[in-house]
CSV table of C-alpha atoms and ligand atoms in Angstrom, one decimal:
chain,number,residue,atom,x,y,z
W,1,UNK,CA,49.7,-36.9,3.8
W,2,UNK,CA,49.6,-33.7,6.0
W,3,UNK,CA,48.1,-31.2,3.7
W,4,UNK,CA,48.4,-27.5,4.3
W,5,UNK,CA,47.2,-24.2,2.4
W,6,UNK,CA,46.3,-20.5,2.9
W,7,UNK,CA,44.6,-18.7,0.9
W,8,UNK,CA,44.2,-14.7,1.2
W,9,UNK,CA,41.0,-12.7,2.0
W,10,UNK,CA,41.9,-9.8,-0.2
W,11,UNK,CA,38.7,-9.8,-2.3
W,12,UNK,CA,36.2,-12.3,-3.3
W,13,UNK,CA,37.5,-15.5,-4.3
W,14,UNK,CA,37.4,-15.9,-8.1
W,15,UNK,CA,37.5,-19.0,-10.4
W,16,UNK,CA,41.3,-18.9,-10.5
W,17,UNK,CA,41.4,-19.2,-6.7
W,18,UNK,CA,38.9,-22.3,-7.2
W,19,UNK,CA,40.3,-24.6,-9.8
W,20,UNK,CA,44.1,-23.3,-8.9
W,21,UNK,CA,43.7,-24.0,-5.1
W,22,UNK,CA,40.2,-24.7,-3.3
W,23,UNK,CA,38.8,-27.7,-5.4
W,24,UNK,CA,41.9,-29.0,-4.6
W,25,UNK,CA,41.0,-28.3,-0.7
W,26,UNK,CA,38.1,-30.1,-1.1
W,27,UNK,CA,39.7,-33.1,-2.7
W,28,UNK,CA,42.0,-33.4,-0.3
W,29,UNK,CA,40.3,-33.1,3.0
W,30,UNK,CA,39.9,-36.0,4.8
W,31,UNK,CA,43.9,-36.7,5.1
W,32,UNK,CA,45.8,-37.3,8.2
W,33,UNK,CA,45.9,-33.8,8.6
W,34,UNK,CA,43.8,-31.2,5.9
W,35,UNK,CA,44.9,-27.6,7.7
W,36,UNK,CA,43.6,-24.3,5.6
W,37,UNK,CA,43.7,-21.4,6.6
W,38,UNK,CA,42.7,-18.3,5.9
W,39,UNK,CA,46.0,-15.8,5.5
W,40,UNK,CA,44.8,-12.5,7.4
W,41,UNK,CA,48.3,-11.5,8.4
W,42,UNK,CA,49.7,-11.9,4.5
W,43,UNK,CA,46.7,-9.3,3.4
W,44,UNK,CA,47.6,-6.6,6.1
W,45,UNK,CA,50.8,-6.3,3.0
W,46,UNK,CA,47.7,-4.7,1.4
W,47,UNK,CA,44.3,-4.4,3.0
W,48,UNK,CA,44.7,-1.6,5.0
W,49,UNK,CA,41.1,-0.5,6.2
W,50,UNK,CA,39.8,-2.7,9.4
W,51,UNK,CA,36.6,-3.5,8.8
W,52,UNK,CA,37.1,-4.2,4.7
W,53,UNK,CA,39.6,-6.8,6.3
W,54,UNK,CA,37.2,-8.4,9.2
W,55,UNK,CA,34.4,-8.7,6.4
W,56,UNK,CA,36.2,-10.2,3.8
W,57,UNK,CA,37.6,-12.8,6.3
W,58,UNK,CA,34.3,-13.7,7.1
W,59,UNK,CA,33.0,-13.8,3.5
W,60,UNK,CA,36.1,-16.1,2.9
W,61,UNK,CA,34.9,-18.7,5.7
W,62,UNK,CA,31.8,-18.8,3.8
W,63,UNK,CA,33.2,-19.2,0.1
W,64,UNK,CA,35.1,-22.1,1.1
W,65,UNK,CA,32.4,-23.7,3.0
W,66,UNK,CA,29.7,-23.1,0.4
W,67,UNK,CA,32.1,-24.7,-1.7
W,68,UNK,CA,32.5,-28.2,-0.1
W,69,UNK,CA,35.0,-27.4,2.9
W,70,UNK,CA,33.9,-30.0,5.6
W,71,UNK,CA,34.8,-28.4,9.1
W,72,UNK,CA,34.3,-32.6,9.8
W,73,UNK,CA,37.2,-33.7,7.7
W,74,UNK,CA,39.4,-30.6,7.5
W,75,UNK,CA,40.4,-28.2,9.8
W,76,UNK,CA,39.5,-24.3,8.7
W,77,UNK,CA,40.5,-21.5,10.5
W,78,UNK,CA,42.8,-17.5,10.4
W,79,UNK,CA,46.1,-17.4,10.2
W,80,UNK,CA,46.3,-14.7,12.8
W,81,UNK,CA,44.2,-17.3,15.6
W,82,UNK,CA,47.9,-19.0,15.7
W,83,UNK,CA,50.1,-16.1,17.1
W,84,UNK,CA,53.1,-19.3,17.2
W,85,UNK,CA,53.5,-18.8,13.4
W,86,UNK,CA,54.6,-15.2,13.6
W,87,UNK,CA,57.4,-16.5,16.0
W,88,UNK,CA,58.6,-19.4,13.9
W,89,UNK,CA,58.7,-16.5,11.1
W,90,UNK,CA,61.3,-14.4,13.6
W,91,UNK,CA,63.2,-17.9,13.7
W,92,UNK,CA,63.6,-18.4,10.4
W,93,UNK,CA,64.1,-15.2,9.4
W,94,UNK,CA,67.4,-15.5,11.4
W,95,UNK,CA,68.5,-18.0,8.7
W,96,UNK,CA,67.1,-16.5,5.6
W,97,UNK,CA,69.6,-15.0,3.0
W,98,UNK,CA,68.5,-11.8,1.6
W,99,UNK,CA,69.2,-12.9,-2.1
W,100,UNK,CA,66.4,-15.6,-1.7
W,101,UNK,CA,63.8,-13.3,-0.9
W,102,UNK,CA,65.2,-10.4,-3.3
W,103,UNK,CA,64.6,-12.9,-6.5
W,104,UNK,CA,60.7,-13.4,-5.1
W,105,UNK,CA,58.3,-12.5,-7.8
W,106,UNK,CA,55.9,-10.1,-5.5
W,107,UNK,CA,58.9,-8.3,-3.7
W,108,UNK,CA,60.5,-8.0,-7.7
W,109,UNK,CA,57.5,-7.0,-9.5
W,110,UNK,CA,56.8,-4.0,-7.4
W,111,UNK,CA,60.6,-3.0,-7.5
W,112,UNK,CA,60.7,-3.5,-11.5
W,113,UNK,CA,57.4,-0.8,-11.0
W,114,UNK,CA,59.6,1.5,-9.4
W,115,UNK,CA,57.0,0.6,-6.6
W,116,UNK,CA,58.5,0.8,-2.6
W,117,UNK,CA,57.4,-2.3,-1.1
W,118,UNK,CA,57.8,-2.4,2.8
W,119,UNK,CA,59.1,-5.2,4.9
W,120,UNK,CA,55.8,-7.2,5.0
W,121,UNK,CA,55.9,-7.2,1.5
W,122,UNK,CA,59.7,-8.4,1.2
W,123,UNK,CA,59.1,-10.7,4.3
W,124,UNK,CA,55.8,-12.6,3.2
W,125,UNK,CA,57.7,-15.7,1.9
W,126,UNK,CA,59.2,-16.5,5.4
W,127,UNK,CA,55.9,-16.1,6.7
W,128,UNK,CA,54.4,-19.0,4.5
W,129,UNK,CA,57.0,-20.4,4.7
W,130,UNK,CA,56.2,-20.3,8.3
W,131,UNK,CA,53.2,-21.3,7.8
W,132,UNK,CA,53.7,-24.8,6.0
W,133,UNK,CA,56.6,-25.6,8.8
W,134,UNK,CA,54.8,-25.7,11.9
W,135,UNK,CA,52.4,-28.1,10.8
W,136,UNK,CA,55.1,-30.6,9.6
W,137,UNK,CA,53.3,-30.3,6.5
W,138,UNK,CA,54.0,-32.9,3.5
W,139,UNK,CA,51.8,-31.5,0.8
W,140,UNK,CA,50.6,-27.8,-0.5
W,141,UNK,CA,48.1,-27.5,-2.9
W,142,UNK,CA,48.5,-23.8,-4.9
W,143,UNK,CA,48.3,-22.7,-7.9
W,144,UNK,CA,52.0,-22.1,-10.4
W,145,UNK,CA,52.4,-18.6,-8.9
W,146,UNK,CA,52.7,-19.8,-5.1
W,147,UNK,CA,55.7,-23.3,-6.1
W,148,UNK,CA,58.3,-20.4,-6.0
W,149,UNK,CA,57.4,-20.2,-1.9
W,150,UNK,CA,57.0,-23.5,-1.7
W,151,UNK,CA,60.7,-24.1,-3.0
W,152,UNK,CA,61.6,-21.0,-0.9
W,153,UNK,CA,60.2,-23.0,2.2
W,154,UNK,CA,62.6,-25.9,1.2
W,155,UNK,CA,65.1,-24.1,0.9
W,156,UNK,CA,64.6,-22.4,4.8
W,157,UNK,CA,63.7,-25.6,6.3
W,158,UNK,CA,67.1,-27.4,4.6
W,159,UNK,CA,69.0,-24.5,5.5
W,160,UNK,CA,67.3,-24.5,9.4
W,161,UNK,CA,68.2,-28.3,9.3
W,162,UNK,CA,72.1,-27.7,7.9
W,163,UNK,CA,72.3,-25.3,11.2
W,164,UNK,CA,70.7,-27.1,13.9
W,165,UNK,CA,70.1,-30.2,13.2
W,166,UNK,CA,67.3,-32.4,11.3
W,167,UNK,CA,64.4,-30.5,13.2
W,168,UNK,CA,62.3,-29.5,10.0
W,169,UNK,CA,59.8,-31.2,7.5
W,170,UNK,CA,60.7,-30.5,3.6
W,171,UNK,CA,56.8,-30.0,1.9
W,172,UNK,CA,55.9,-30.1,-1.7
W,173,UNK,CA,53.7,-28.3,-4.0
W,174,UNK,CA,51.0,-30.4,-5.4
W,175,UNK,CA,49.7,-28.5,-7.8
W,176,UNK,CA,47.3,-29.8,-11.0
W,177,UNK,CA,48.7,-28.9,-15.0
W,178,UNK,CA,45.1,-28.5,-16.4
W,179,UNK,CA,44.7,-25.5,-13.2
W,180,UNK,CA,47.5,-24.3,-12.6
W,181,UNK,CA,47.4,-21.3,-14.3
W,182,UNK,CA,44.0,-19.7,-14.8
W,183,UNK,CA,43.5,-17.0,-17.7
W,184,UNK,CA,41.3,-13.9,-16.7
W,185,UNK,CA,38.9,-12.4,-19.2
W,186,UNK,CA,41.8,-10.8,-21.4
W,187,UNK,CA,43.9,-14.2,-21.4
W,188,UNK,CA,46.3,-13.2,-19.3
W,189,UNK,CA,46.8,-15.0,-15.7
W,190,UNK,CA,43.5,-14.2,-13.7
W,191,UNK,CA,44.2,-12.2,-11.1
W,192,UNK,CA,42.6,-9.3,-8.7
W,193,UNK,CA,45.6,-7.0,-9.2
W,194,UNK,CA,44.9,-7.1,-13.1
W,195,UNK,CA,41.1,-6.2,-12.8
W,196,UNK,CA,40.5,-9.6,-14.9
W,197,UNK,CA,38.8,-12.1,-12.7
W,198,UNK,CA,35.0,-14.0,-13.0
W,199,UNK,CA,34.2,-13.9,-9.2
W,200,UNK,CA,32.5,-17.5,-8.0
W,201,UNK,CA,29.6,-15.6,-6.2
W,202,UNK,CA,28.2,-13.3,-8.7
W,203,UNK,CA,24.7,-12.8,-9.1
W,204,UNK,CA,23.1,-14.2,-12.9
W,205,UNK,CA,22.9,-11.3,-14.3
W,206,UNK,CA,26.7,-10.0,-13.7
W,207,UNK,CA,28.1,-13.1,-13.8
W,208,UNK,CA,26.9,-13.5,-17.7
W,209,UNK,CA,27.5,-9.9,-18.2
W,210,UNK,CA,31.5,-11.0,-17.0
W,211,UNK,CA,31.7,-13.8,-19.6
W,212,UNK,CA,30.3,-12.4,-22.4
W,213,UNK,CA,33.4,-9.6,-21.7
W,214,UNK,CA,35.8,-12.1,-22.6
W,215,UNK,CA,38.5,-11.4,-25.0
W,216,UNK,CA,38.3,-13.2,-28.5
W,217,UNK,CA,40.1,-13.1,-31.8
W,218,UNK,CA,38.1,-11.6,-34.9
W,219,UNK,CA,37.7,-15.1,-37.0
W,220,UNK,CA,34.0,-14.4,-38.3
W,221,UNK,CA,31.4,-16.8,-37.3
W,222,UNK,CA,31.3,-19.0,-40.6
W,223,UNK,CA,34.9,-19.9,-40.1
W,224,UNK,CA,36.4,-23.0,-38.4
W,225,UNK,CA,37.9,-21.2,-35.0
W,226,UNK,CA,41.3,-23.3,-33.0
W,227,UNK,CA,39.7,-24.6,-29.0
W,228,UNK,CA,42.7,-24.7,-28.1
W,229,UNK,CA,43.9,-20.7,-28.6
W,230,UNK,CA,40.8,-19.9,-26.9
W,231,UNK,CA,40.2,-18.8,-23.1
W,232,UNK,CA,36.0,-19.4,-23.2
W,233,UNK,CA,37.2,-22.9,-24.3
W,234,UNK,CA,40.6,-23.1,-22.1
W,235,UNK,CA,37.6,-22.1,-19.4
W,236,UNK,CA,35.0,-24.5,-20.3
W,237,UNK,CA,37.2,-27.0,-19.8
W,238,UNK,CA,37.7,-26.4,-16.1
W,239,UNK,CA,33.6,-26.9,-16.1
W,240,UNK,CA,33.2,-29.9,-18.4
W,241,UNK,CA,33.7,-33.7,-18.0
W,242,UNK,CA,35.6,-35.1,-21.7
W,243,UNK,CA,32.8,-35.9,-23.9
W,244,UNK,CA,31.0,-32.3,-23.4
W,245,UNK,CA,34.7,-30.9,-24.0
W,246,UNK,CA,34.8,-32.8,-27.2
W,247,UNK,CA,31.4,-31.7,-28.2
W,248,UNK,CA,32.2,-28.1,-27.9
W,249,UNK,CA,35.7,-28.6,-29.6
W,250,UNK,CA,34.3,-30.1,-32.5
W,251,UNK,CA,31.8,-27.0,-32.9
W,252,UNK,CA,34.6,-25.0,-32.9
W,253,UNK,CA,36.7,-26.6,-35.1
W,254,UNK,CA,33.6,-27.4,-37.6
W,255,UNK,CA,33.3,-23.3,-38.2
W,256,UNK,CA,29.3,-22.0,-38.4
W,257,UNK,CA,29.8,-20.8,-34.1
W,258,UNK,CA,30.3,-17.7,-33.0
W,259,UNK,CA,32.2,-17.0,-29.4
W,260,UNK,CA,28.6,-15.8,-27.8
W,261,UNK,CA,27.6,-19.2,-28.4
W,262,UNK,CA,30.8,-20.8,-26.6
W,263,UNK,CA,30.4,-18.2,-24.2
W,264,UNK,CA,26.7,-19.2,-23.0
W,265,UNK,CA,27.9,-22.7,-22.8
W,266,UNK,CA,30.5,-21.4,-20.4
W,267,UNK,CA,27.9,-19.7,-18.7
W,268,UNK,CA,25.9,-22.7,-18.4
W,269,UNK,CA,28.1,-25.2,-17.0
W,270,UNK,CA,29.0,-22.0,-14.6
W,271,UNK,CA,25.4,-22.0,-13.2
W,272,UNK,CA,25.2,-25.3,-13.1
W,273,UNK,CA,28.5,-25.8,-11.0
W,274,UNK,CA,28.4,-23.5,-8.4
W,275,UNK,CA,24.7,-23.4,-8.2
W,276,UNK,CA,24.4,-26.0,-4.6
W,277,UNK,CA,27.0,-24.0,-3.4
W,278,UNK,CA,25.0,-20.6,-3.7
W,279,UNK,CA,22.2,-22.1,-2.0
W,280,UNK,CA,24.9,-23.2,0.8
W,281,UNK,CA,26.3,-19.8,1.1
W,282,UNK,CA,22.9,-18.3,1.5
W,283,UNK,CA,21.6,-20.8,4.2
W,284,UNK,CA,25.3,-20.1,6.3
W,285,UNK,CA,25.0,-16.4,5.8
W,286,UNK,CA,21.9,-16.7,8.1
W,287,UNK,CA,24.3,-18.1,10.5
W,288,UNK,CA,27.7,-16.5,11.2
W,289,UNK,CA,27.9,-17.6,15.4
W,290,UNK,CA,28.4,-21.3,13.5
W,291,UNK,CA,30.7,-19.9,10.9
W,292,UNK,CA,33.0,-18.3,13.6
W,293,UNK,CA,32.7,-21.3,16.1
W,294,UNK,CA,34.0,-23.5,12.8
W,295,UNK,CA,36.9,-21.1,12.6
W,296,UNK,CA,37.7,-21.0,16.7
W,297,UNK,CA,37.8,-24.8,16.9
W,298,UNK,CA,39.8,-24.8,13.7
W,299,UNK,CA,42.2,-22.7,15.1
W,300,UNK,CA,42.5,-24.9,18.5
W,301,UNK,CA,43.3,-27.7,17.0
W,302,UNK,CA,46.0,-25.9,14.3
W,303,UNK,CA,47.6,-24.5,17.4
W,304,UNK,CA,48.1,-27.4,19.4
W,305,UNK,CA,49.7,-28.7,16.5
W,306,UNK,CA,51.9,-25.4,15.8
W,307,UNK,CA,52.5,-25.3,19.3
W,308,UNK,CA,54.3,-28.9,19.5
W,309,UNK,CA,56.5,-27.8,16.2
W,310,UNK,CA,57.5,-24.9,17.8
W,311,UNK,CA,58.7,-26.0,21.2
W,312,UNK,CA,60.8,-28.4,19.0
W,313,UNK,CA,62.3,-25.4,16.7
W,314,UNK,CA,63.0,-23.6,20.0
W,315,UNK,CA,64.7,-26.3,21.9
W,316,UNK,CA,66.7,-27.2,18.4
W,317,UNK,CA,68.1,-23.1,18.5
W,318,UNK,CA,68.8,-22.6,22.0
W,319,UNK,CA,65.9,-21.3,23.3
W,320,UNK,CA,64.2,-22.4,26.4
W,321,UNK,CA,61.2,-24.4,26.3
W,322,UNK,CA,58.2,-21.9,26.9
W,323,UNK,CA,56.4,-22.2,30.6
W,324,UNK,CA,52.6,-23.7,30.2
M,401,LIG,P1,46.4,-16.2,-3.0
M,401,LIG,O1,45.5,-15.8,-2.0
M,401,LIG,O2,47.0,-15.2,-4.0
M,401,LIG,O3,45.7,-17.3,-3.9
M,401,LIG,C1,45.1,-18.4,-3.3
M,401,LIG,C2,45.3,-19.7,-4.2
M,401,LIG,O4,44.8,-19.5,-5.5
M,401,LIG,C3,45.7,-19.8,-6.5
M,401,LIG,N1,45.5,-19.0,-7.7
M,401,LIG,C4,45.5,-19.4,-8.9
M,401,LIG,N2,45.6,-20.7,-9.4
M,401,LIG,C5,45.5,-20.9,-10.7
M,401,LIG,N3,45.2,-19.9,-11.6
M,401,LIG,C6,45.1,-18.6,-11.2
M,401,LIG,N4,44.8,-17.6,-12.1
M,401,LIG,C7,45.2,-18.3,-9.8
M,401,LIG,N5,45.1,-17.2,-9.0
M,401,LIG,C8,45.3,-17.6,-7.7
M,401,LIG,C9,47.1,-19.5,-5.8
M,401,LIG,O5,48.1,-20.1,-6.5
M,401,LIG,C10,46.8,-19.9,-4.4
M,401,LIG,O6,47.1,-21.3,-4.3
M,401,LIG,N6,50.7,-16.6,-0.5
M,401,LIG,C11,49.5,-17.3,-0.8
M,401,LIG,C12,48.6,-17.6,0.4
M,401,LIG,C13,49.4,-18.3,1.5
M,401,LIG,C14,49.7,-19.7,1.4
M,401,LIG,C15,50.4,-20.0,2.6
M,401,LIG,C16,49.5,-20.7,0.5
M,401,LIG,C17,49.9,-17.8,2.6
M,401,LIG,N7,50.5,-18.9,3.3
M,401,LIG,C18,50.9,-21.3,2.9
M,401,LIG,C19,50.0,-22.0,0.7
M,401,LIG,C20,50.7,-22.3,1.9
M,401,LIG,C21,48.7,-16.4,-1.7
M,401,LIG,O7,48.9,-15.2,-1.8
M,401,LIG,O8,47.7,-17.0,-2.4
């Protein structure tokens, strides 16, 4: 398996970002090929201050190797370190139909808001799809809200292949059911544009102060409560291995709890998760010339990869073969 994913410095990563995409990462590195990248060019659409964008690429190296990215058995690195995947994006964009992009939920959502979006905006799908292509990528672990580029990147690469010849990969999604859609503290999708996420960093104190904030019916604490219409519990379960998630469930179902107490389980399992990979994150803080040497070699060997791909795309189109 070739596996490829990006994932966008626009914030700090939150638990959606982790149990959608990054544990996946981990999980998978040690393949053939385990490329991820961190998608600088995709969050110029909307970090627009310079030095809020160079910090929050570093403190995205950092998440994911606190977290259990091995710069031994995957390859990390920026997006914007491999200048070959902006020209594959012209490439394809020569072969992209507007319609496809037009039905894209990011470009839509903003349009249905009565919101202008710029080209970048309507544009970003050809560059992941960009992105997955020129590593001759088989497999892309995301999240539910990224399969509709992965499909769009099928469809480019089939339509690329239908014009020039077979020159182009066709990826797939991998993407798990029990994570593919994480809810935020109200219950809807977690997300940084909705204000609703439980960041992975967060100090104690916060981080309890985040869970306890999470949205709950009224069912008094006597009376037997449903697991299963419940976001602390729908969360707990990301945490817990089958027997604690039966333990919980039947506390729930047996009446006599109240949410606090579900929510401090949460919490628990929380600290208890992430807690090696804060201790990581603070030992590589004191250490960014590794961190950016981990990123440089990651992006030497992604572009000697991207490089190959992209001499092929260029010979199957007409163009000349680049001089070394
Ligand atoms: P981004 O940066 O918005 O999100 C990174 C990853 O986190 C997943 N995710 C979630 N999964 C489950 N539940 C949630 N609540 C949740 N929130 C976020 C996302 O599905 C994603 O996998 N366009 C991409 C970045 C990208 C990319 C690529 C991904 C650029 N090029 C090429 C794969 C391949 C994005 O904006 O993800």
């Amino acid at each position: 398996m070739k596996i490829l994913s990006g994932i966008q410095p626009t914030g700090r990563f939150h638990w959606g970002n982790y149990f959608g995409a990054i544990r996946q990462y981990i999980s998978l590195q040690g393949h053939e090929q385990s490329f991820y990248f961190i998608a600088d060019l995709h969050a110029l659409t909307t970090v627009r201050e310079p030095d809020v964008l160079r910090q929050n690429v570093k403190d995205a190296a950092l998440d994911l190797l606190a977290l259990g990215l091995d710069p031994k058995r995957a390859t990390l690195f920026r997006q914007s370190d491999v200048p070959e995947t902006t020209e594959l994006t012209w490439l394809l964009m020569t072969i992209t139909q507007m319609h496809l992009l037009e039905k894209c939920h990011a470009f839509k959502d903003k349009k249905a808001k009565g919101i202008a979006a710029d080209a970048g905006l309507f544009t970003y799908p050809v560059l992941m799809a960009a992105d997955i292509l020129i590593y001759d990528s088989t497999t892309v672990p995301v999240g539910a809200d990224q399969v509709q580029h992965v499909e769009v990147t099928r469809d480019l690469a089939q339509r690329f292949n239908a014009t020039y010849g077979e020159c182009l990969h066709l990826p797939e999604a991998y993407v798990l059911d029990e994570s593919a859609k994480v809810p935020g503290t109200d219950g809807e999708k977690m997300s940084k544009s909705y204000g609703n996420t439980i960041p992975i960093f967060e100090t104690p104190k916060k981080l309890r102060k985040t869970i306890m904030s999470i949205k709950t019916d009224s069912t008094p604490m006597e009376s037997p409560k449903n697991p299963e219409a419940c976001s602390v519990y729908e969360l707990y379960k990301l945490f817990a291995g089958p027997e604690e998630q039966a333990i919980l469930a039947e506390r729930y179902r047996g009446g006599g709890m109240g949410y606090g107490e579900a929510k401090e389980s949460l919490y628990q399992a929380a600290m208890s998760h992430f807690g090696a990979a804060f201790e990581r994150r603070t030992q590589l803080e004191s250490s960014p010339d590794v961190v950016e040497d981990i990123l440089r070699e990651g992006a030497h060997r992604a572009r000697a990869k991207a490089r190959e791909v992209v001499e092929r795309v260029r010979s199957a189109c007409g163009l000349l073969a680049k001089p070394v």
